[in-house]
Short mmCIF file of C-alpha atoms and ligand atoms in Angstrom, two decimals:
data_model
loop_
_atom_site.label_atom_id
_atom_site.label_comp_id
_atom_site.label_asym_id
_atom_site.label_seq_id
_atom_site.Cartn_x
_atom_site.Cartn_y
_atom_site.Cartn_z
CA UNK A 1057 2.62 -49.40 9.91
CA UNK A 1058 4.91 -52.48 11.05
CA UNK A 1059 2.08 -54.45 11.04
CA UNK A 1060 0.79 -53.77 7.21
CA UNK A 1061 4.54 -53.62 6.03
CA UNK A 1062 4.26 -57.22 6.82
CA UNK A 1063 1.13 -57.96 6.17
CA UNK A 1064 2.09 -56.82 2.47
CA UNK A 1065 5.31 -58.39 2.66
CA UNK A 1066 3.67 -62.09 3.48
CA UNK A 1067 1.13 -61.64 1.17
CA UNK A 1068 3.70 -60.72 -2.02
CA UNK A 1069 4.45 -64.85 -1.68
CA UNK A 1070 6.63 -66.64 0.72
CA UNK A 1071 9.52 -66.83 -1.52
CA UNK A 1072 8.98 -62.79 -1.95
CA UNK A 1073 10.49 -60.43 0.52
CA UNK A 1074 9.01 -56.93 0.10
CA UNK A 1075 9.80 -54.25 2.09
CA UNK A 1076 6.49 -51.74 1.63
CA UNK A 1077 5.61 -48.95 3.39
CA UNK A 1078 2.96 -46.63 1.66
CA UNK A 1079 3.22 -44.07 4.38
CA UNK A 1080 7.11 -43.55 2.92
CA UNK A 1081 6.10 -44.68 0.03
CA UNK A 1082 3.91 -41.50 -0.19
CA UNK A 1083 6.60 -39.07 1.36
CA UNK A 1084 9.07 -40.09 -1.52
CA UNK A 1085 6.23 -39.18 -4.13
CA UNK A 1086 5.62 -35.65 -2.16
CA UNK A 1087 8.77 -35.06 -2.47
CA UNK A 1088 9.52 -35.77 -6.35
CA UNK A 1089 6.26 -33.82 -6.65
CA UNK A 1090 7.71 -30.77 -4.57
CA UNK A 1091 10.75 -31.14 -6.70
CA UNK A 1092 9.18 -31.48 -10.11
CA UNK A 1093 7.05 -28.44 -8.99
CA UNK A 1094 9.73 -26.28 -7.63
CA UNK A 1095 11.89 -27.33 -11.90
CA UNK A 1096 8.54 -25.20 -12.88
CA UNK A 1097 8.11 -22.68 -10.71
CA UNK A 1098 12.02 -21.96 -11.49
CA UNK A 1099 11.38 -21.87 -15.27
CA UNK A 1100 7.68 -19.44 -14.66
CA UNK A 1101 9.42 -16.83 -12.33
CA UNK A 1102 7.32 -18.50 -9.24
CA UNK A 1103 9.85 -17.13 -6.48
CA UNK A 1104 10.18 -13.72 -5.69
CA UNK A 1105 12.41 -11.98 -2.69
CA UNK A 1106 10.93 -10.61 0.16
CA UNK A 1107 12.91 -7.44 2.44
CA UNK A 1108 12.95 -7.69 6.21
CA UNK A 1109 13.73 -4.35 6.81
CA UNK A 1110 17.23 -4.37 9.60
CA UNK A 1111 17.25 -1.55 11.69
CA UNK A 1112 20.71 -0.15 13.46
CA UNK A 1113 20.38 2.82 16.10
CA UNK A 1114 16.77 3.45 15.34
CA UNK A 1115 17.60 3.95 11.21
CA UNK A 1116 16.82 1.56 8.11
CA UNK A 1117 20.20 0.75 7.39
CA UNK A 1118 19.11 -2.53 4.69
CA UNK A 1119 17.19 -5.83 4.38
CA UNK A 1120 17.66 -9.33 4.80
CA UNK A 1121 16.12 -11.15 1.54
CA UNK A 1122 13.83 -13.74 2.49
CA UNK A 1123 13.01 -16.29 -0.65
CA UNK A 1124 8.84 -16.61 -1.09
CA UNK A 1125 7.93 -19.18 -3.96
CA UNK A 1126 4.27 -18.46 -4.54
CA UNK A 1127 2.96 -22.09 -6.14
CA UNK A 1128 0.40 -22.00 -8.40
CA UNK A 1129 -2.04 -24.73 -6.36
CA UNK A 1130 -0.80 -24.30 -2.76
CA UNK A 1131 -0.04 -20.56 -2.43
CA UNK A 1132 2.54 -19.35 -0.24
CA UNK A 1133 5.20 -22.55 0.52
CA UNK A 1134 7.84 -21.51 3.37
CA UNK A 1135 11.43 -21.91 2.81
CA UNK A 1136 11.60 -23.94 6.02
CA UNK A 1137 9.87 -26.53 3.43
CA UNK A 1138 11.83 -26.09 0.45
CA UNK A 1139 15.52 -24.84 0.84
CA UNK A 1140 16.35 -27.78 2.59
CA UNK A 1141 14.38 -30.25 -0.22
CA UNK A 1142 16.59 -27.61 -3.08
CA UNK A 1143 19.97 -28.70 -0.86
CA UNK A 1144 19.43 -32.12 -1.29
CA UNK A 1145 18.28 -32.39 -4.96
CA UNK A 1146 20.27 -29.82 -6.41
CA UNK A 1147 18.24 -27.25 -6.85
CA UNK A 1148 19.39 -25.11 -4.53
CA UNK A 1149 22.52 -24.36 -7.23
CA UNK A 1150 20.04 -22.24 -9.88
CA UNK A 1151 18.05 -21.54 -6.81
CA UNK A 1152 20.74 -19.15 -5.29
CA UNK A 1153 22.21 -18.12 -8.09
CA UNK A 1154 19.15 -16.72 -9.34
CA UNK A 1155 18.48 -15.26 -5.38
CA UNK A 1156 21.95 -13.45 -5.65
CA UNK A 1157 21.49 -12.19 -9.59
CA UNK A 1158 18.44 -10.68 -8.06
CA UNK A 1159 19.16 -9.38 -5.12
CA UNK A 1160 22.40 -7.70 -6.71
CA UNK A 1161 19.96 -6.15 -9.20
CA UNK A 1162 18.06 -5.04 -6.23
CA UNK A 1163 21.47 -3.15 -5.07
CA UNK A 1164 22.23 -1.62 -8.43
CA UNK A 1165 18.72 0.20 -8.08
CA UNK A 1166 19.16 1.39 -4.94
CA UNK A 1167 22.01 2.72 -5.76
CA UNK A 1168 20.47 5.69 -7.84
CA UNK A 1169 17.39 6.33 -5.68
CA UNK A 1170 19.28 8.76 -3.07
CA UNK A 1171 16.41 7.65 -0.37
CA UNK A 1172 17.66 4.23 -1.15
CA UNK A 1173 21.14 4.25 -1.99
CA UNK A 1174 23.04 3.86 1.41
CA UNK A 1175 20.80 0.34 1.87
CA UNK A 1176 22.58 -2.84 1.83
CA UNK A 1177 21.02 -6.69 1.29
CA UNK A 1178 21.52 -9.41 3.32
CA UNK A 1179 21.50 -12.86 1.59
CA UNK A 1180 21.35 -16.38 2.59
CA UNK A 1181 23.53 -18.69 1.18
CA UNK A 1182 23.04 -22.57 2.11
CA UNK A 1183 26.24 -24.83 2.42
CA UNK A 1184 25.58 -26.60 -0.66
CA UNK A 1185 25.38 -23.57 -2.66
CA UNK A 1186 28.91 -21.91 -1.30
CA UNK A 1187 30.92 -24.77 -1.49
CA UNK A 1188 30.22 -25.65 -4.80
CA UNK A 1189 33.73 -24.43 -6.87
CA UNK A 1190 31.98 -21.91 -9.15
CA UNK A 1191 30.64 -19.83 -5.82
CA UNK A 1192 33.02 -16.85 -5.85
CA UNK A 1193 32.94 -16.77 -9.60
CA UNK A 1194 29.10 -16.81 -9.68
CA UNK A 1195 29.18 -14.05 -7.02
CA UNK A 1196 31.14 -11.49 -8.84
CA UNK A 1197 29.30 -12.16 -12.11
CA UNK A 1198 26.32 -10.93 -10.42
CA UNK A 1199 28.30 -8.13 -8.83
CA UNK A 1200 29.00 -7.50 -12.15
CA UNK A 1201 26.71 -8.08 -14.09
CA UNK A 1202 24.26 -5.42 -12.38
CA UNK A 1203 27.24 -3.22 -11.01
CA UNK A 1204 26.08 -3.71 -7.62
CA UNK A 1205 28.88 -2.48 -4.90
CA UNK A 1206 30.51 -5.26 -3.33
CA UNK A 1207 30.35 -3.78 -0.05
CA UNK A 1208 26.92 -3.12 0.44
CA UNK A 1209 26.07 -6.85 -0.04
CA UNK A 1210 26.52 -9.62 2.68
CA UNK A 1211 26.34 -12.99 2.60
CA UNK A 1212 24.54 -14.88 5.58
CA UNK A 1213 26.09 -18.50 6.55
CA UNK A 1214 24.94 -20.58 8.82
CA UNK A 1215 27.19 -23.04 11.04
CA UNK A 1216 26.22 -25.69 9.48
CA UNK A 1217 28.36 -24.52 6.77
CA UNK A 1218 31.24 -24.63 8.49
CA UNK A 1219 31.10 -28.17 9.11
CA UNK A 1220 33.00 -29.14 6.18
CA UNK A 1221 35.99 -28.26 4.33
CA UNK A 1222 37.36 -24.77 6.16
CA UNK A 1223 40.04 -24.22 4.49
CA UNK A 1224 37.64 -23.71 1.23
CA UNK A 1225 35.53 -21.27 3.57
CA UNK A 1226 38.41 -18.98 4.68
CA UNK A 1227 39.38 -19.22 0.61
CA UNK A 1228 36.59 -18.08 -0.75
CA UNK A 1229 35.16 -15.62 2.17
CA UNK A 1230 39.00 -13.98 1.64
CA UNK A 1231 38.44 -13.50 -2.01
CA UNK A 1232 34.96 -12.35 -2.26
CA UNK A 1233 35.73 -9.66 1.07
CA UNK A 1234 38.59 -8.40 -1.60
CA UNK A 1235 35.57 -7.32 -3.67
CA UNK A 1236 34.18 -5.77 -0.02
CA UNK A 1237 31.55 -8.69 0.17
CA UNK A 1238 30.13 -8.72 3.86
CA UNK A 1239 29.33 -11.87 5.83
CA UNK A 1240 27.29 -12.84 8.73
CA UNK A 1241 27.00 -16.42 10.78
CA UNK A 1242 22.79 -16.47 11.28
CA UNK A 1243 21.18 -18.58 13.34
CA UNK A 1244 24.35 -18.05 16.07
CA UNK A 1245 24.27 -20.74 18.80
CA UNK A 1246 22.08 -23.27 17.34
CA UNK A 1247 24.32 -24.75 15.66
CA UNK A 1248 27.82 -27.12 16.04
CA UNK A 1249 30.58 -24.15 14.86
CA UNK A 1250 33.18 -23.89 17.90
CA UNK A 1251 34.60 -20.42 19.01
CA UNK A 1252 37.82 -21.49 17.61
CA UNK A 1253 36.39 -20.93 14.25
CA UNK A 1254 35.59 -17.94 15.00
CA UNK A 1255 38.44 -16.40 15.18
CA UNK A 1256 39.63 -17.70 11.91
CA UNK A 1257 36.97 -16.82 9.48
CA UNK A 1258 36.81 -13.58 8.59
CA UNK A 1259 33.24 -12.60 9.79
CA UNK A 1260 31.84 -9.04 10.05
CA UNK A 1261 28.88 -10.07 11.95
CA UNK A 1262 26.96 -12.67 14.44
CA UNK A 1263 22.96 -12.60 14.32
CA UNK A 1264 21.88 -13.82 17.45
CA UNK A 1265 19.26 -16.60 16.71
CA UNK A 1266 15.76 -15.96 17.46
CA UNK A 1267 15.10 -18.97 19.55
CA UNK A 1268 17.42 -16.51 22.25
CA UNK A 1269 15.56 -13.59 21.68
CA UNK A 1270 11.68 -15.20 21.97
CA UNK A 1271 11.84 -15.24 25.81
CA UNK A 1272 14.89 -12.80 26.68
CA UNK A 1273 12.03 -11.33 28.79
CA UNK A 1274 11.85 -14.40 30.83
CA UNK A 1275 14.27 -17.05 30.36
CA UNK A 1276 17.06 -16.02 32.44
CA UNK A 1277 19.12 -18.83 30.05
CA UNK A 1278 18.56 -17.24 27.38
CA UNK A 1279 19.45 -13.75 28.61
CA UNK A 1280 22.83 -14.88 29.51
CA UNK A 1281 23.20 -16.44 26.13
CA UNK A 1282 22.10 -12.78 23.87
CA UNK A 1283 24.45 -10.98 26.62
CA UNK A 1284 27.81 -13.71 25.93
CA UNK A 1285 26.65 -13.31 22.50
CA UNK A 1286 26.95 -9.72 22.44
CA UNK A 1287 30.19 -9.72 24.08
CA UNK A 1288 31.42 -12.34 22.59
CA UNK A 1289 30.95 -10.39 18.91
CA UNK A 1290 32.30 -7.17 20.41
CA UNK A 1291 35.31 -8.22 21.62
CA UNK A 1292 36.15 -10.22 18.88
CA UNK A 1293 35.46 -6.87 16.60
CA UNK A 1294 32.13 -8.08 14.86
CA UNK A 1295 29.70 -6.22 14.11
CA UNK A 1296 25.78 -8.49 16.90
CA UNK A 1297 22.26 -8.46 14.65
CA UNK A 1298 19.15 -9.73 16.68
CA UNK A 1299 16.67 -11.64 14.76
CA UNK A 1300 13.01 -12.33 15.55
CA UNK A 1301 12.49 -9.17 17.49
CA UNK A 1302 8.82 -8.67 18.32
CA UNK A 1303 8.25 -6.36 21.23
CA UNK A 1304 9.73 -3.25 22.34
CA UNK A 1305 10.66 -4.69 25.44
CA UNK A 1306 12.81 -7.04 23.76
CA UNK A 1307 14.35 -4.63 21.63
CA UNK A 1308 15.06 -2.09 24.50
CA UNK A 1309 17.15 -5.28 26.36
CA UNK A 1310 18.83 -6.08 23.63
CA UNK A 1311 19.60 -1.94 23.59
CA UNK A 1312 20.26 -2.38 26.90
CA UNK A 1313 22.80 -4.76 26.89
CA UNK A 1314 24.56 -2.72 23.79
CA UNK A 1315 23.09 -4.32 20.55
CA UNK A 1316 21.16 -2.27 18.67
CA UNK A 1317 20.92 -3.64 15.28
CA UNK A 1318 18.06 -5.67 15.04
CA UNK A 1319 15.51 -7.13 12.55
CA UNK A 1320 11.69 -8.46 13.33
CA UNK A 1321 7.87 -7.82 13.41
CA UNK A 1322 8.24 -5.08 15.86
CA UNK A 1323 9.07 -3.03 12.94
CA UNK A 1324 8.17 -4.97 9.69
CA UNK A 1325 7.42 -8.36 8.64
CA UNK A 1326 9.66 -9.68 5.02
CA UNK A 1327 7.88 -6.90 2.37
CA UNK A 1328 7.52 -7.17 -1.07
CA UNK A 1329 10.09 -4.69 -2.73
CA UNK A 1330 7.73 -2.06 -3.04
CA UNK A 1331 6.32 -2.31 0.28
CA UNK A 1332 9.69 -2.43 1.43
CA UNK A 1333 11.12 0.79 -0.15
CA UNK A 1334 8.10 2.76 1.06
CA UNK A 1335 8.88 1.89 4.56
CA UNK A 1336 11.88 3.25 4.24
CA UNK A 1337 11.50 6.48 2.84
CA UNK A 1338 8.41 6.54 5.86
CA UNK A 1339 10.78 5.47 8.74
CA UNK A 1340 14.45 6.72 7.95
CA UNK A 1341 12.41 10.56 7.43
CA UNK A 1342 11.42 10.58 11.15
CA UNK A 1343 15.01 9.57 12.25
CA UNK A 1344 18.07 11.72 11.75
P1 C2E B 1217 17.18 -16.96 8.39
O1 C2E B 1217 17.63 -16.41 7.64
O2 C2E B 1217 17.60 -17.50 10.25
O3 C2E B 1217 15.74 -15.84 8.54
C1 C2E B 1217 14.65 -15.58 9.59
C2 C2E B 1217 13.54 -15.85 9.31
O4 C2E B 1217 12.76 -15.41 10.95
C3 C2E B 1217 12.64 -15.41 8.32
O5 C2E B 1217 11.97 -16.70 7.86
C4 C2E B 1217 11.66 -14.62 8.75
O6 C2E B 1217 10.64 -13.74 7.42
C5 C2E B 1217 11.59 -14.67 10.51
N1 C2E B 1217 11.41 -13.61 10.37
C6 C2E B 1217 11.60 -12.52 10.94
N2 C2E B 1217 11.58 -11.90 12.15
C7 C2E B 1217 11.02 -12.50 12.85
C8 C2E B 1217 9.98 -12.43 13.91
O7 C2E B 1217 10.02 -10.92 14.92
N3 C2E B 1217 9.75 -13.49 14.21
C9 C2E B 1217 9.34 -14.72 13.70
N4 C2E B 1217 8.58 -15.75 14.50
N5 C2E B 1217 9.76 -14.34 12.77
C10 C2E B 1217 10.57 -14.08 12.24
P2 C2E B 1217 11.36 -17.33 6.35
O8 C2E B 1217 11.36 -15.96 5.67
O9 C2E B 1217 10.55 -18.61 5.91
O10 C2E B 1217 12.70 -18.25 6.27
C11 C2E B 1217 13.01 -19.06 6.56
C12 C2E B 1217 14.80 -19.33 6.71
O11 C2E B 1217 14.73 -19.97 5.07
C13 C2E B 1217 15.28 -18.58 6.61
O12 C2E B 1217 15.78 -18.36 8.18
C14 C2E B 1217 16.85 -19.01 5.94
O13 C2E B 1217 17.81 -20.16 6.39
C15 C2E B 1217 16.28 -19.93 4.70
N6 C2E B 1217 15.89 -18.93 3.59
C16 C2E B 1217 15.35 -17.92 3.10
N7 C2E B 1217 15.75 -17.65 2.07
C17 C2E B 1217 16.22 -18.08 1.61
C18 C2E B 1217 17.10 -18.04 0.75
O14 C2E B 1217 17.25 -17.48 -0.42
N8 C2E B 1217 18.38 -18.76 -0.07
C19 C2E B 1217 18.63 -19.35 1.32
N9 C2E B 1217 20.16 -20.02 1.73
N10 C2E B 1217 18.33 -19.58 2.09
C20 C2E B 1217 16.85 -19.30 2.18
MG1 MG B 1218 18.76 -15.72 7.84
MG1 MG B 1219 18.29 -16.43 10.99
MG1 MG B 1220 16.45 -18.89 11.11
#
């Protein structure tokens, strides 16, 4: 790579110092193309929310809304790919607002169906979205516009969100909590948040990251971390939920260690809304 860049700089003439790295150039234009595609996709309705069941004591008590992008040429694009880019180029702002609106509309519809009325919905919020000045107003508008009950909405934030402007974060959380909105700390243990934030932030829930759940039965360190997160959360008065539960043995381990709330492929992957609703009716009819 360096050789090639050097060669091109040289061949550009002795007085020209030009840095040109074709690989970097390709990466830049791929990102620009994706950004353009995202704008089009947003305008043309290519984004969709999927719903992954969250279980507590055996019952489905709600879902996590997970964004999906059905690209007309590339098929499904993973949020792991487009969310970080949207954070960088600012598209997370319109995209995140759309997610909140759709999620609240969904909650409002569930509220009118007896079998679904008790469900909550967790929505992922990224740092740039949360820290924008109109965020609280945006959430309240989504609630008011749909008629959804704020106490059914939970916002999932990551530790990265806590790295800047803790005062602003605490203030916004407080304003939203007044409307019943809950807060869950996602991917807990993978970021850099200090334990002192945990007691200062008005959180409701900790989410054990799937990287600790994956090997919880074979890696004693992961088992120790999972147990510790449960103990920490419980003693701070927080609910604890595990993500990425794929096997009955993992679920059993967590339950034995006092974590009765979980989500994961063991019950269901994220589903389209009608499939999710069907799952809830079927599953919850079988448990008391
Ligand atoms: P996350 O919030 O930690 O979501 C959990 C991820 O784990 C999801 O990936 C989910 O599909 C996946 N998952 C669920 N159960 C299992 C399991 O049993 N095993 C394994 N291996 N994976 C499981 P997904 O849907 O690809 O989303 C990736 C990330 O993208 C999310 O991580 C979240 O950070 C972000 N994201 C998704 N939707 C949104 C959104 O609407 N807004 C924002 N800001 N971020 C979003
Ligand atoms: Mg999440
Ligand atoms: Mg997570
Ligand atoms: Mg994650």
